[in-house]
Amino acid sequence: MKKFSRRLSVLLGALILMLAAAAGAELSPAAQKLKEGNNFFVQGKYREAIELYDAALALDPKYADAYTARGLAYRDLGNYERAIADYSRAIEFDRRHVHAHFFRGVAYSFQQKYELAVTDFTRAIELKPDFVMAYKFRGDAYRNLKSYARAEADINKALALKPDNAILYVDRAIIFYDLKDYARAIADCNRALELAPNYASAYVYRSLCYRMLGETAKAEADFAKARALGYTG
């Protein structure tokens, strides 16, 4: 699930930068460099993107969006410390930069610094109360801290905002699995599969629940389905 969360945050970062790259007809020289860097980023050419973000920051050393974008590129190269440093610089120059707070929280989560992650996700939610993914990732952080009531509350809030999201149902199923509430976990996996029939993680966690309930045949069938869909865990 951690691998999936990382892929999700990568996709979200790419989407945000794509939207930024498409916005604005007349750009400052620094913004033009940022846009060019974003175009490389969405192609997965992170080092080339960083060179252009560097150029943007040379033109405007207080450009919070450029720090955030460069942080995303460093993160996708696996350099979380450089990423966090760039998100922090973005926040230094724009304390209301919701995406800098959010992605710093994601980076802290991948470093298993969940208390710090919760602080950043909370600030992102304060700035953008309908930020579904901030609730999702804060819920994940609370679950890793074994604060299950808060974790469930966050996933419930995310589902209230986006009730057709299969990922969120599996997130809540994992909470129920940790709490040994296998019936509710299975129900959430079932709902996830109604929404996304090829969602491998839903089969994985439903398989685990069936196994804990002694329903071996169902467990094996679900796990085989997950493997057929590409699950390698």
XYZ file of N, CA, C and O in Angstrom, residues 4 12 22 49 53 56 58 73 80 82 84-85 91 94-95 105 107 116 125 130 134 166 183 186 208 211 213 216-217:
116
model
N 1.722 2.107 -3.458
C 0.589 2.718 -4.145
C 0.432 4.177 -3.735
O 0.180 5.040 -4.567
N -0.487 12.939 -8.471
C -1.097 14.189 -8.041
C -0.150 15.356 -8.305
O -0.564 16.422 -8.768
N -0.345 24.839 -17.912
C -1.350 25.268 -18.877
C -1.915 26.649 -18.563
O -2.582 27.249 -19.390
N 14.060 19.022 -15.623
C 13.125 19.929 -14.955
C 13.830 20.741 -13.881
O 13.628 21.960 -13.780
N 13.957 24.744 -13.137
C 13.508 25.325 -11.867
C 14.631 26.142 -11.243
O 14.383 27.202 -10.653
N 14.558 29.379 -12.965
C 13.454 30.209 -12.481
C 13.819 30.876 -11.159
O 13.544 32.065 -10.952
N 16.830 31.489 -10.057
C 17.881 32.492 -10.265
C 17.265 33.832 -10.653
O 17.768 34.895 -10.272
N 10.338 17.299 -8.000
C 11.318 16.613 -8.861
C 12.349 15.873 -8.010
O 12.684 14.710 -8.300
N 14.505 12.791 -0.619
C 13.482 13.399 0.224
C 14.014 14.587 1.020
O 13.270 15.548 1.280
N 16.295 16.832 0.097
C 16.291 18.011 -0.768
C 14.858 18.461 -1.043
O 14.582 19.663 -1.117
N 12.205 18.130 0.931
C 11.682 18.792 2.128
C 12.286 20.182 2.276
O 11.590 21.151 2.632
N 13.576 20.308 1.983
C 14.217 21.624 2.061
C 13.549 22.612 1.098
O 13.324 23.783 1.447
N 7.390 27.465 1.740
C 6.553 27.899 2.859
C 7.129 29.157 3.505
O 6.384 30.047 3.950
N 5.905 31.805 1.225
C 4.448 31.860 1.101
C 3.851 30.880 2.106
O 3.688 29.696 1.819
N 3.512 31.382 3.282
C 3.060 30.518 4.369
C 1.686 29.912 4.096
O 1.260 28.993 4.797
N 4.228 17.135 3.804
C 3.619 16.092 4.616
C 3.784 14.718 3.996
O 4.086 13.737 4.691
N 6.195 13.788 1.987
C 7.605 13.408 2.132
C 7.901 12.933 3.550
O 8.602 11.922 3.740
N 5.121 14.829 12.121
C 5.394 15.998 11.283
C 4.457 16.018 10.078
O 3.980 17.083 9.665
N -5.202 21.356 5.156
C -6.663 21.305 5.299
C -7.206 22.641 5.799
O -8.271 23.092 5.354
N -11.588 21.526 1.574
C -12.132 20.447 0.750
C -11.034 19.641 0.054
O -11.286 18.978 -0.955
N -5.541 15.530 1.153
C -4.928 15.865 2.444
C -5.594 15.068 3.562
O -4.916 14.584 4.480
N -12.655 4.703 -4.997
C -12.360 3.343 -4.529
C -11.148 3.310 -3.604
O -11.097 2.507 -2.665
N -15.488 -7.923 8.983
C -16.737 -7.797 8.226
C -16.846 -6.414 7.589
O -17.201 -6.284 6.409
N -14.286 -6.085 4.751
C -14.752 -6.757 3.534
C -15.816 -5.917 2.833
O -15.805 -5.773 1.599
N -6.915 -10.972 2.698
C -6.387 -11.041 4.061
C -7.508 -11.217 5.084
O -7.375 -11.984 6.053
N -8.855 -14.697 4.957
C -7.917 -15.633 5.584
C -8.043 -15.585 7.112
O -8.016 -16.627 7.779
N -10.635 -14.934 8.723
C -11.921 -15.525 9.079
C -11.962 -17.026 8.795
O -12.986 -17.677 9.024
N -10.565 -19.940 3.533
C -9.343 -20.101 2.755
C -9.595 -20.050 1.257
O -8.821 -19.415 0.510
N -10.631 -20.690 0.786
C -10.892 -20.725 -0.656
C -11.140 -19.317 -1.202
O -10.603 -18.949 -2.258
